[in-house]
Every structure is written in C-alpha cells, then in structure tokens.
PDB file of C-alpha atoms in Angstrom:
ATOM      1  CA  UNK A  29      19.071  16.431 -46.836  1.00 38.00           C
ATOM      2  CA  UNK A  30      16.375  14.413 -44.753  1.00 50.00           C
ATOM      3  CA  UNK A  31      14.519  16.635 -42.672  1.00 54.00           C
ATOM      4  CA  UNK A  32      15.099  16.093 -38.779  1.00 65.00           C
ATOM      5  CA  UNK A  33      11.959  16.048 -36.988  1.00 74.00           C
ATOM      6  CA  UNK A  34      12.632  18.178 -33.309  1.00 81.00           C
ATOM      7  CA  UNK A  35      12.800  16.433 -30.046  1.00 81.00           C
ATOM      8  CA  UNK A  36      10.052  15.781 -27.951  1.00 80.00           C
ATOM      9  CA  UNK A  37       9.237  18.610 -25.280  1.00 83.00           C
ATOM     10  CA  UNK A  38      10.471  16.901 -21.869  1.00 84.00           C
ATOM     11  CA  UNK A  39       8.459  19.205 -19.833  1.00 78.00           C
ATOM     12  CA  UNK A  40       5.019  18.057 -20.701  1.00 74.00           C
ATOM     13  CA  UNK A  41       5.065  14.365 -19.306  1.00 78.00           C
ATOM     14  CA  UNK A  42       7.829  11.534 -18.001  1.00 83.00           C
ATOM     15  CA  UNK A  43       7.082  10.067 -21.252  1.00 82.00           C
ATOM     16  CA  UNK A  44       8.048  12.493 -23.286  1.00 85.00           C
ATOM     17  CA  UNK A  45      11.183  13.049 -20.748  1.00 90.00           C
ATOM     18  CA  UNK A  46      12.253   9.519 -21.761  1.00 92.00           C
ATOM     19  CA  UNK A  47      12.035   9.870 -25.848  1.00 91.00           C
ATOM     20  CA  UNK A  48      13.903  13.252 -25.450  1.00 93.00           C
ATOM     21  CA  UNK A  49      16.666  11.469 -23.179  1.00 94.00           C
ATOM     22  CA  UNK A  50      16.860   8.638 -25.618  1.00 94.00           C
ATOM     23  CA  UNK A  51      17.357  10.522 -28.271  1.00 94.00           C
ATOM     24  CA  UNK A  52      20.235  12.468 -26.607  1.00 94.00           C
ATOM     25  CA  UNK A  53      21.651   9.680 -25.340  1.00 94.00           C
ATOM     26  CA  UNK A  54      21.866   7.952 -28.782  1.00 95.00           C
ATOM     27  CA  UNK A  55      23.312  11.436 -31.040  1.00 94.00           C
ATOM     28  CA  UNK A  56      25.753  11.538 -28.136  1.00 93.00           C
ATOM     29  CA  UNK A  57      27.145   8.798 -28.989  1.00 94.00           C
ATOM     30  CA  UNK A  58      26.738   9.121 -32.659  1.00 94.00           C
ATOM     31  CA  UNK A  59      24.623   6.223 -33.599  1.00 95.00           C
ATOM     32  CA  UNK A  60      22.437   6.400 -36.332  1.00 94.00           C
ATOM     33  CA  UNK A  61      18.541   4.690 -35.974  1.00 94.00           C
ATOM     34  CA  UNK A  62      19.345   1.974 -37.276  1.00 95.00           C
ATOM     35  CA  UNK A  63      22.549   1.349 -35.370  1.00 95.00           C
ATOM     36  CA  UNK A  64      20.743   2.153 -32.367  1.00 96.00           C
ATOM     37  CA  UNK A  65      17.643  -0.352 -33.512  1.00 95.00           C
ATOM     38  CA  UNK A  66      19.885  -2.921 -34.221  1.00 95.00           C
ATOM     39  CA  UNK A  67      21.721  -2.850 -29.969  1.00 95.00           C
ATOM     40  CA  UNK A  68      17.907  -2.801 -28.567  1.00 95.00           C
ATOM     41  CA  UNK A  69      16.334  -5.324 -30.885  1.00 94.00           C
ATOM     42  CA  UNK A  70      14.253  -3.021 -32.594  1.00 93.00           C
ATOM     43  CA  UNK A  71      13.923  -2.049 -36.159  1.00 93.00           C
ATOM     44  CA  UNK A  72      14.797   1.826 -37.151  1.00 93.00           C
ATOM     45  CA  UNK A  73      11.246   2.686 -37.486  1.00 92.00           C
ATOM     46  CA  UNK A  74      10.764   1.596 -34.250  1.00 92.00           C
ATOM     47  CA  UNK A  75      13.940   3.794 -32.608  1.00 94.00           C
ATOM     48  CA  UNK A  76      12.107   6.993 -34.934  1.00 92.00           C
ATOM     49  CA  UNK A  77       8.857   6.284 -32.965  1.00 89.00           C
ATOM     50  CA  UNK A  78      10.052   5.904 -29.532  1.00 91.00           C
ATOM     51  CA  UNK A  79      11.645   8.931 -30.002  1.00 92.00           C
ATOM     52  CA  UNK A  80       8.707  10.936 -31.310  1.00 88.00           C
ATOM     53  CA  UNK A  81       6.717   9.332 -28.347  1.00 81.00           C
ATOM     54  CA  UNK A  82       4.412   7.190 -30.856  1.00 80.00           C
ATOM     55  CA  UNK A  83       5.809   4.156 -29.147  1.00 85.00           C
ATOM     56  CA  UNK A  84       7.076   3.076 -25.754  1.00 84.00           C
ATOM     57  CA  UNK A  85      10.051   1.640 -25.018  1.00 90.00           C
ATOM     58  CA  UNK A  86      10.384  -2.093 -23.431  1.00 90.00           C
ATOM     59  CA  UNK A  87      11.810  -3.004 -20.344  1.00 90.00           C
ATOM     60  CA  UNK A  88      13.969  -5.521 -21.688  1.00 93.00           C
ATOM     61  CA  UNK A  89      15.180  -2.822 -23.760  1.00 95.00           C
ATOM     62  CA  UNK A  90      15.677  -0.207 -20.575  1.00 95.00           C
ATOM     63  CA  UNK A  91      18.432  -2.915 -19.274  1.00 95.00           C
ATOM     64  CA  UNK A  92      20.321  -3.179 -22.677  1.00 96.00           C
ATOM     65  CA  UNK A  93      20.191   0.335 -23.015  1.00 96.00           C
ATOM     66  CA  UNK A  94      21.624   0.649 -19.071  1.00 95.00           C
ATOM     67  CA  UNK A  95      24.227  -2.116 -19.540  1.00 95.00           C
ATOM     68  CA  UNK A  96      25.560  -1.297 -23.091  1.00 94.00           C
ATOM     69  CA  UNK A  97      25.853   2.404 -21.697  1.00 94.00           C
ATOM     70  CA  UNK A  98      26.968   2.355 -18.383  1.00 94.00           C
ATOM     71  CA  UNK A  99      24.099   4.067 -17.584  1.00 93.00           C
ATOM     72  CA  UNK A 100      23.197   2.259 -13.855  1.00 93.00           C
ATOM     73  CA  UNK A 101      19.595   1.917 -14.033  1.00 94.00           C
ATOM     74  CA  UNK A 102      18.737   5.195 -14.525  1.00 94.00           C
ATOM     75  CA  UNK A 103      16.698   4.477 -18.279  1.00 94.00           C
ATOM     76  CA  UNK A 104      14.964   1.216 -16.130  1.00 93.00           C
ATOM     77  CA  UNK A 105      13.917   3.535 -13.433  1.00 91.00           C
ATOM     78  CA  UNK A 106      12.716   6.066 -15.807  1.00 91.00           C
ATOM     79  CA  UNK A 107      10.717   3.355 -17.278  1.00 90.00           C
ATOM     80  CA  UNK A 108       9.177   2.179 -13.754  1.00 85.00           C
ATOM     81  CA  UNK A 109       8.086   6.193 -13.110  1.00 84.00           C
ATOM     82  CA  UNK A 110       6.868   6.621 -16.435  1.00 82.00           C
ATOM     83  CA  UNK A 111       4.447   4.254 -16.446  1.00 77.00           C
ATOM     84  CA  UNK A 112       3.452   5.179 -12.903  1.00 72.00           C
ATOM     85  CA  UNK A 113       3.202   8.726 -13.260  1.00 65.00           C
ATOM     86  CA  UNK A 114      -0.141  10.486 -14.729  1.00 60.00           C
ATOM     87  CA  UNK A 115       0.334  11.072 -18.479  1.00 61.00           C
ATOM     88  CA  UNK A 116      -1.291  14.328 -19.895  1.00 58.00           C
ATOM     89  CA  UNK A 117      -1.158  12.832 -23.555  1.00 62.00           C
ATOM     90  CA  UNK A 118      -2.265   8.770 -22.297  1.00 66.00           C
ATOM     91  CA  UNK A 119      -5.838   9.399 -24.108  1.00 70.00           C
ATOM     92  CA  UNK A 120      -3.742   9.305 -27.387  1.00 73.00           C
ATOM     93  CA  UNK A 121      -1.429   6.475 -26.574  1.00 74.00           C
ATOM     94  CA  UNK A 122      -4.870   4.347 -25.343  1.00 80.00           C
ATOM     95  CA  UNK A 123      -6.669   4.731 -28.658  1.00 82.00           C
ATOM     96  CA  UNK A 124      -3.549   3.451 -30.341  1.00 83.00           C
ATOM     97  CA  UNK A 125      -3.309   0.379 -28.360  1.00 85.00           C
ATOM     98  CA  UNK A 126      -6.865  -0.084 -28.699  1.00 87.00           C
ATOM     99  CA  UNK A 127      -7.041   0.173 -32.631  1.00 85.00           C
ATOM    100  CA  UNK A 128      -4.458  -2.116 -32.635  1.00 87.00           C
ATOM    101  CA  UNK A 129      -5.209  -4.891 -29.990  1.00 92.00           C
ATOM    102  CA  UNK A 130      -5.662  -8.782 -30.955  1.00 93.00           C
ATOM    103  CA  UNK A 131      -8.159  -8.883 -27.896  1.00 95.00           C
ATOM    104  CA  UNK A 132      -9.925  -6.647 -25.592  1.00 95.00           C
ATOM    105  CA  UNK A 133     -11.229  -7.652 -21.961  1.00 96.00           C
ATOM    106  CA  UNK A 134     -14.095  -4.849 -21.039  1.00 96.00           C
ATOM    107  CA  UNK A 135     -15.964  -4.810 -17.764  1.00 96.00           C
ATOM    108  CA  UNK A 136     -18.442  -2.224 -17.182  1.00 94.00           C
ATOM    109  CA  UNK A 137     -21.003  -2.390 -13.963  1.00 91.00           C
ATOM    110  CA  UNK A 138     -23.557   0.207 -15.333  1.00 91.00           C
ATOM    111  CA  UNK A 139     -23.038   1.641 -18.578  1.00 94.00           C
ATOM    112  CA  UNK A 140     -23.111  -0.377 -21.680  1.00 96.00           C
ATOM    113  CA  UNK A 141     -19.135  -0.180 -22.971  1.00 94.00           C
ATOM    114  CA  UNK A 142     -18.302   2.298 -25.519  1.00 93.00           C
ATOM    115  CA  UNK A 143     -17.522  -0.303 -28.142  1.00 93.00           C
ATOM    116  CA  UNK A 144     -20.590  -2.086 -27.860  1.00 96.00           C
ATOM    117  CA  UNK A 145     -22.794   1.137 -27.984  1.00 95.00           C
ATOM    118  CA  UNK A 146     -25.313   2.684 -30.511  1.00 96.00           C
ATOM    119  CA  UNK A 147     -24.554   6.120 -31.573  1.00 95.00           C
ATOM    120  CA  UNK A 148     -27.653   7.543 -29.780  1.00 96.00           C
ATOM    121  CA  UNK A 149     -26.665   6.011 -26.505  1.00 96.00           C
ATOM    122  CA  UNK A 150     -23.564   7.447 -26.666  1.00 94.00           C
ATOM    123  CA  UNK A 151     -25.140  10.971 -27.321  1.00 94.00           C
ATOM    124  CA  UNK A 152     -27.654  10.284 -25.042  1.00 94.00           C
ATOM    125  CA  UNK A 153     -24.572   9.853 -22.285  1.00 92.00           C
ATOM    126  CA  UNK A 154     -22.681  12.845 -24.013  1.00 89.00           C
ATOM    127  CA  UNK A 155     -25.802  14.859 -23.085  1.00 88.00           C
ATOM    128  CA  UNK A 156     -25.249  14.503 -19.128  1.00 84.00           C
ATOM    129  CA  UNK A 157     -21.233  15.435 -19.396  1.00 80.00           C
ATOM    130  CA  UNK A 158     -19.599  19.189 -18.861  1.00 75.00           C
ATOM    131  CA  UNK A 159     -18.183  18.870 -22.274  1.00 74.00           C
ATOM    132  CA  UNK A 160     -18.379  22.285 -23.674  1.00 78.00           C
ATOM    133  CA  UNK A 161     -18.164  20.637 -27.076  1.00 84.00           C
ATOM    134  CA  UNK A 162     -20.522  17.430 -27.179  1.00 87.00           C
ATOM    135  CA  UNK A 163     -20.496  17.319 -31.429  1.00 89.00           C
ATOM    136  CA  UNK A 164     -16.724  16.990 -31.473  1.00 87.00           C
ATOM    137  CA  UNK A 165     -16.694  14.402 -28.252  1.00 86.00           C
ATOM    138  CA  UNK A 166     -19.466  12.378 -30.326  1.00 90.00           C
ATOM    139  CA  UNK A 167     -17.477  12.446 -33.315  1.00 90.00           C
ATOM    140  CA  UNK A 168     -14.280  11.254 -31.069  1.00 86.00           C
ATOM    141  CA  UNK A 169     -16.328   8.534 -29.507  1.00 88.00           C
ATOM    142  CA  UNK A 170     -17.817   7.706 -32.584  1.00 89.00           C
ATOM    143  CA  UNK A 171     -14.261   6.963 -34.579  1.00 89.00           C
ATOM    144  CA  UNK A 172     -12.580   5.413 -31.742  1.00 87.00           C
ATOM    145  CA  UNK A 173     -15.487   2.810 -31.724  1.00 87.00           C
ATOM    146  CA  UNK A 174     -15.327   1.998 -35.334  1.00 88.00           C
ATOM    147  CA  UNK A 175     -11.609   2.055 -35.819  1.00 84.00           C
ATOM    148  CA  UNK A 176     -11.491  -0.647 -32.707  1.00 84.00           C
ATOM    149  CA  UNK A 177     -14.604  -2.614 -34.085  1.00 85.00           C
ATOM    150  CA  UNK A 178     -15.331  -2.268 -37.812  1.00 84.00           C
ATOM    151  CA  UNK A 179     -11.679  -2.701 -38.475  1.00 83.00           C
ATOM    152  CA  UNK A 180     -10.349  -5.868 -40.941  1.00 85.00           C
ATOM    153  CA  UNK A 181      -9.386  -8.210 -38.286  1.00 87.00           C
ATOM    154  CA  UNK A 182     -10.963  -6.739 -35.259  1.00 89.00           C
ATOM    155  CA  UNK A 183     -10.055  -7.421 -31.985  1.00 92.00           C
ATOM    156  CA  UNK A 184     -11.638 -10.512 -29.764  1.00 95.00           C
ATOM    157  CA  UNK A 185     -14.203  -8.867 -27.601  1.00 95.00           C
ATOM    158  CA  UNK A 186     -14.581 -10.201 -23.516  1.00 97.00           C
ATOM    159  CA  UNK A 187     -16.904  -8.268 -22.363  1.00 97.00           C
ATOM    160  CA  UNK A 188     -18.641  -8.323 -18.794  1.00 97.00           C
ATOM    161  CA  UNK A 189     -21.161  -6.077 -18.356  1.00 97.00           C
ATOM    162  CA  UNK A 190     -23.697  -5.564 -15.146  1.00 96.00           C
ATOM    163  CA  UNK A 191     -27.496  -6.382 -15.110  1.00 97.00           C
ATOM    164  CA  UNK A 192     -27.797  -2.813 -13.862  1.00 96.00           C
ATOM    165  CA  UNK A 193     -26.855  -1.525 -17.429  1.00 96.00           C
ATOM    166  CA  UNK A 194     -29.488  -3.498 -19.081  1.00 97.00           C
ATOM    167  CA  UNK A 195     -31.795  -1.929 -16.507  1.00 95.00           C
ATOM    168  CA  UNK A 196     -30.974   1.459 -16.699  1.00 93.00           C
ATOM    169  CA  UNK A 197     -33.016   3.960 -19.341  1.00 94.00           C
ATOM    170  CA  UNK A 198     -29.762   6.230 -20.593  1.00 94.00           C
ATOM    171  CA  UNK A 199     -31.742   8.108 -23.274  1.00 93.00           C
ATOM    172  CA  UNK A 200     -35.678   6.779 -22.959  1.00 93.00           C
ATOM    173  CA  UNK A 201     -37.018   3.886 -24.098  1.00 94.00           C
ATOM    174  CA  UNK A 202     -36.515   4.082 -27.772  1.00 96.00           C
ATOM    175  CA  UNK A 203     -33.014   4.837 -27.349  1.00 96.00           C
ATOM    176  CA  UNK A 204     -32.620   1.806 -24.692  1.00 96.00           C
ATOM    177  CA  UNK A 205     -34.841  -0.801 -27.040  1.00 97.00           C
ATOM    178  CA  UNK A 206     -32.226  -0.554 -30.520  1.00 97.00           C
ATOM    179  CA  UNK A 207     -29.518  -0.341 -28.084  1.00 96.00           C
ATOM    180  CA  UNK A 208     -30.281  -3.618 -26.411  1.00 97.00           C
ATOM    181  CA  UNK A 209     -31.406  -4.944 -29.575  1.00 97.00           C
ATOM    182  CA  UNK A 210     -27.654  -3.798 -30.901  1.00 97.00           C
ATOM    183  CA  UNK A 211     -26.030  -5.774 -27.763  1.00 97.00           C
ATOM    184  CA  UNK A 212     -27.715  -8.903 -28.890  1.00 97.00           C
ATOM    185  CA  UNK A 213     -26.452  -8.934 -31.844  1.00 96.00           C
ATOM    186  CA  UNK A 214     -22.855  -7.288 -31.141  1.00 95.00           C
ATOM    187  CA  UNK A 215     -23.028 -11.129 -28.760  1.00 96.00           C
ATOM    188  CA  UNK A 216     -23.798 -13.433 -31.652  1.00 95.00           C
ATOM    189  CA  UNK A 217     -20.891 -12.507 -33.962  1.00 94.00           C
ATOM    190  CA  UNK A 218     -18.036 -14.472 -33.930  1.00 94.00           C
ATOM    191  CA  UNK A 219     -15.449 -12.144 -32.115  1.00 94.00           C
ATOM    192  CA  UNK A 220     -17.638 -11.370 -29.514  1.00 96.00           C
ATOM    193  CA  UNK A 221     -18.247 -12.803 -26.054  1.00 97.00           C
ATOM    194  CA  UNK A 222     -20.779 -11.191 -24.493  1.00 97.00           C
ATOM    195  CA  UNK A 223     -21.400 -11.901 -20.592  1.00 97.00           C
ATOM    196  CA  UNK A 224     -24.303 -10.280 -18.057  1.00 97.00           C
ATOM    197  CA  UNK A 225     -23.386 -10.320 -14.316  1.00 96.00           C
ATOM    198  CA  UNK A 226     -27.107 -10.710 -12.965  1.00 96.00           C
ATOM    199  CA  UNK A 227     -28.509  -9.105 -10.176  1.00 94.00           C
ATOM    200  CA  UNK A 228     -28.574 -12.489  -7.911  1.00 94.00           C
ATOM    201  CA  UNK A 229     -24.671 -12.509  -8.513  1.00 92.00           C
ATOM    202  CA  UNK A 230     -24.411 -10.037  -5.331  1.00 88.00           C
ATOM    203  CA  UNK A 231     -21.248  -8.884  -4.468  1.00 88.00           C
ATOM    204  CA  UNK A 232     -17.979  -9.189  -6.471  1.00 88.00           C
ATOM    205  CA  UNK A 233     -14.696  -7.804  -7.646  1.00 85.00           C
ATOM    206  CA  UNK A 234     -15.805  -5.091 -10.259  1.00 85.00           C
ATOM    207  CA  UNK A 235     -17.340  -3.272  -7.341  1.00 82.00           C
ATOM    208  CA  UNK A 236     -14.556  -0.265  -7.260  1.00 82.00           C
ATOM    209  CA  UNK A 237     -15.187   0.430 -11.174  1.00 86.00           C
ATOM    210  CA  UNK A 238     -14.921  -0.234 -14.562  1.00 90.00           C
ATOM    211  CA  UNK A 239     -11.937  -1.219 -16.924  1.00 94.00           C
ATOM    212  CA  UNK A 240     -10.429  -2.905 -19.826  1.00 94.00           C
ATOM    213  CA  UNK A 241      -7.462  -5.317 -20.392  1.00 96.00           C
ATOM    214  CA  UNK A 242      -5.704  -4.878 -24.128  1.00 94.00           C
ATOM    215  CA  UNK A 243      -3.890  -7.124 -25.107  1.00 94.00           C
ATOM    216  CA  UNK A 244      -1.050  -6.818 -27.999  1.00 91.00           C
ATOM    217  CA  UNK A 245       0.882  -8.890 -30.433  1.00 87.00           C
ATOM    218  CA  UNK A 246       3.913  -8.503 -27.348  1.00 81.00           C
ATOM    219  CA  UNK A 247       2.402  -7.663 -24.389  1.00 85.00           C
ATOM    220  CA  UNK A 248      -0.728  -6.838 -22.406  1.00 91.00           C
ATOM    221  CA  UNK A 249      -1.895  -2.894 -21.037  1.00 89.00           C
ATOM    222  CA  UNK A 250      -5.085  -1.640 -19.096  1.00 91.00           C
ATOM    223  CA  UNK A 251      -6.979   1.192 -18.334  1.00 88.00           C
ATOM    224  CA  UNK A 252      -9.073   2.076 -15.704  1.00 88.00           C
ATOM    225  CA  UNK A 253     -11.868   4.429 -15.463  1.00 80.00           C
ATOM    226  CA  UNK A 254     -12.729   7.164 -13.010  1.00 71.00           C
ATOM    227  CA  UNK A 255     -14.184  10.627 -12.683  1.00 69.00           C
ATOM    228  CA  UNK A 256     -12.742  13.484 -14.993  1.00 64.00           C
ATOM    229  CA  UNK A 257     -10.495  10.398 -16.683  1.00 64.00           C
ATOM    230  CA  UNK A 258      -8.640   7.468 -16.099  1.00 72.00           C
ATOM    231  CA  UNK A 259      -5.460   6.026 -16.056  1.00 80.00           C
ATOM    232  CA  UNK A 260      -3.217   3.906 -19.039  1.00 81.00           C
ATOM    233  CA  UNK A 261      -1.275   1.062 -16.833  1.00 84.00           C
ATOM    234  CA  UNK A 262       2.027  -0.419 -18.626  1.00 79.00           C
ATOM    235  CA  UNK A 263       3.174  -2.516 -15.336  1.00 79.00           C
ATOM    236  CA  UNK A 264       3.179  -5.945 -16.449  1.00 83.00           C
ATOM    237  CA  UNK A 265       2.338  -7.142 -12.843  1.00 86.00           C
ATOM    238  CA  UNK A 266      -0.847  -4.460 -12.122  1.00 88.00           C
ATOM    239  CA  UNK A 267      -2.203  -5.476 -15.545  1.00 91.00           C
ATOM    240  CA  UNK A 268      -1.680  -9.420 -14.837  1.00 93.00           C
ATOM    241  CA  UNK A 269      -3.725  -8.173 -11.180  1.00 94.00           C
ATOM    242  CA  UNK A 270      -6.451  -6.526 -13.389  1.00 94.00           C
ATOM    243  CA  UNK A 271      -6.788  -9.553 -15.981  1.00 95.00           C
ATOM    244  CA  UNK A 272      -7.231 -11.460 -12.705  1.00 96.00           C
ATOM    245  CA  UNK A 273     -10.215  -9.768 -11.400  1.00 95.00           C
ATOM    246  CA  UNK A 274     -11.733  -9.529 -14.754  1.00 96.00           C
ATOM    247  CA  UNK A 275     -11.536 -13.739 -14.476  1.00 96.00           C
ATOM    248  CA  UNK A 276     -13.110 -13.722 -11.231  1.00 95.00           C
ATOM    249  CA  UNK A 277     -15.866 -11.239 -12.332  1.00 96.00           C
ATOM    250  CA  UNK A 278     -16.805 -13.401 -15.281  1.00 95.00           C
ATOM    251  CA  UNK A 279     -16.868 -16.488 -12.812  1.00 95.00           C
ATOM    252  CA  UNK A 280     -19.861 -14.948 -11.355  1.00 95.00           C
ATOM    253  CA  UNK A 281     -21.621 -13.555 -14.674  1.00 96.00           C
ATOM    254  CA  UNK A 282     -24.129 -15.588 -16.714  1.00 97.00           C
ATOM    255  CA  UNK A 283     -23.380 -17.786 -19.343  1.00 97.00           C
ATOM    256  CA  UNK A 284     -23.089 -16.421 -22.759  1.00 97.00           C
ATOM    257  CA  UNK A 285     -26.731 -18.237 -23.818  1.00 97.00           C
ATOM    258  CA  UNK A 286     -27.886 -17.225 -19.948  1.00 97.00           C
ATOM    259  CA  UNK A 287     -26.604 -13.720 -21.043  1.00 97.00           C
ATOM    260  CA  UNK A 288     -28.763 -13.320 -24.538  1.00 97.00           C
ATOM    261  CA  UNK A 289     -31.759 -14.538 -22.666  1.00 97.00           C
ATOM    262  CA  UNK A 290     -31.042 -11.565 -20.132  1.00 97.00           C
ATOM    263  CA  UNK A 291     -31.093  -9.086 -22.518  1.00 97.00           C
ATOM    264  CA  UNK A 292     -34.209 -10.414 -24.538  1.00 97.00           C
ATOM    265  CA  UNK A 293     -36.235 -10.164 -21.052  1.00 96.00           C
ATOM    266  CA  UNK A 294     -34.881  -6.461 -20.467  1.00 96.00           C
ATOM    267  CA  UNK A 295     -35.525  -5.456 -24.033  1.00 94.00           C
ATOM    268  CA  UNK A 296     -39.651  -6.535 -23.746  1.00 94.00           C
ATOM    269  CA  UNK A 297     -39.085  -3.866 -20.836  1.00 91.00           C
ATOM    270  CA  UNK A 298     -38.786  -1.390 -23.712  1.00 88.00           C
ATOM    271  CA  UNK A 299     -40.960  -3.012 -26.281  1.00 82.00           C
TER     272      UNK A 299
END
C-alpha cells in the first residue's frame, strides 16, 4: 500500500491553509490525483505538489475548482489573500522559482546583486549582518547563486545595477577589484545583460529599493527587498507594475558598451 504523505499544517501560513483545504476538498469528494488533475488541467504530479505546498495553485484553476464545486469564490478569494498575506516559508518557494526561471530582471541601487557576486563579496556583506550563523548563510547564498547561474540552460540575466555599487568598497580594495573584474565578465557572456545607472542619471524609479522580476515557462513573479526580508508577489497585475518600473529604470541606465566602460574606470579605482 502507497504510503500517504500527511496534510500540510494550515496553521503556519494561508498557503499552507489552501493545500490542506484542497486536499480535503478533493478526498471529500473521493477523487483520486489524477481525477482531480485531469478537472483543473493539471497533471497528477502537479495535484501531489500543490497539495504538499511545493507548488501553487493558478487562478484559472481557483474558478474551475469554485464552479465545478459550488464552492462561490471562496478557493479564488483564498488565492487573492494568499498571495497577499506574508508567507513564513516564501524564502523556499523564491529559490524554487528562481532555479527554475527562463529570465530574471534584477535591479539593485547599491549592492552588486547576489547572482552576479564573488564569493568574498558576499562574505564580505555576510560580515556586517546579525546572522548568528554567517558559515551556513554563506553556504545558502553560495548554492542559491550557482543553482540559478551555473545551471544547464541558465536563466537570461537583466540586470540594472547603480553607479553607487561600483563605487562603494564592500570588503577593501582587493575584494572590490576581482569583484568588478567578475561583473565585467558576468556582462560579456551571452545570457547576460548587464546595465549601470550612472550618477548623472539623477533621480528615478528604483529610488524606494531593490527587486527582481522572474519570469516562468507560464507566468511571471517578483520579489522585493527590505530590512529583516522581503516579500514573494504572485499578483499578476503588481508584478506587470514592477516589470514596468524596471523598464523605466533601464531607460535611464547606460548602454550595455557605456556600462563595461563604467566599470573598467571604477575598477582602475582599485588597481
């Protein structure tokens, strides 16, 4: 006899509240996975990992789900406060999406992005945290950058990044010169388009912080960075609004050629 993997505790986030009711819903009414799959449009191993909160369900699938059940639009509107709630476990769910994106839109003001950083800036940024455990955050930081980048087929990297993280010495020089000389030439490989927003570019979107537009074989997410976190955004409209600003920010940044030539000036800074 298979062994029946427990539901989801629906106490720890709306998320999990969802797969738990899912899965309730669908033994009540005595549908297998794949006879469940096969009303939403979804294969079985699809249904399994919605319910073990691996996956998220689809909007399009909410209303199904509401009109094939009677259900009003309760699973829809469990949906809509899901994705707008704070999700303790969204750290997890990111990387995922991230691992597995065809493209990734990054703009960062100050701080050279995580993906496009040497190992000894990102201990050297480690270093300045409250982490009580800066080995095991390196190592995190360390495999979520090389699952996302040294991956067969990596994703398309946009990335915008401000002057002022060219300019500023995370680390000392040393640290600063092979990280600069690492950004230059992260920009020259083919899945890369690296862009500087200069100094002379003034004021402009990216002013209230930093963040990152994924996109996925069906559909597009974002996060966006703050103190002590950040937040995973699944609303199709607030991530078409971020993807927006991330255009009008790169309408002000350097060209990609104007952008090497930025970082060869900054990098004699450190030679």
């Amino acid at each position: 006899m298979p062994k029946v993997r427990p539901p989801l505790d629906p106490k720890i986030s709306l998320w999990h509240f969802l797969a738990y009711y899912l899965r309730f819903l669908r033994e009540k009414e005595g549908l297998s996975l794949s006879q469940w799959g096969s009303i939403i449009g979804a294969a079985r191993s699809t249904v399994c990992n919605q319910e073990a909160g691996r996956q998220r369900l689809h909007e399009d699938q909410a209303k199904i789900i509401d009109a094939r059940f009677n259900t009003g639009q309760l699973i829809e509107l469990l949906l809509w406060f899901a994705r707008m709630a704070h999700n303790p476990n969204w750290f997890r769910q990111f990387t995922q999406y991230e691992q597995g994106a065809t493209a990734i839109k990054v703009y960062h003001g100050d701080v050279i992005p995580l993906l496009l950083q040497t190992d000894d800036y990102t201990w050297a940024c480690l270093r300045e945290s409250d982490s009580k455990d800066l080995e095991s955050r390196q190592a995190i930081r360390t495999q979520r950058k090389r699952a996302a980048v040294e991956r067969e087929n990596p994703a398309f990297l946009w990335v915008v990044v401000g002057e002022a993280a060219l300019a500023q010495q995370v680390g000392g020089p040393e640290v600063m010169r092979a990280q600069l000389q690492h950004l230059h030439a992260m920009s020259e490989l083919p899945n890369v388009s690296l862009r500087v927003l200069p100094f002379s570019a003034g004021a402009h979107p990216g002013v209230d912080g930093y963040f990152q537009v994924i996109s996925l074989k069906d559909r597009d997410i974002a996060f966006a960075g703050a103190q002590k976190g950040g937040r995973l955004i699944e609303d199709p409209s607030e991530v078409r609004e971020l993807a927006f600003i991330f255009d009008r920010i790169g309408a002000k940044a350097a060209s990609e050629s104007d952008s090497r030539a930025l970082i060869k000036r900054w990098l004699e800074e450190y030679s």
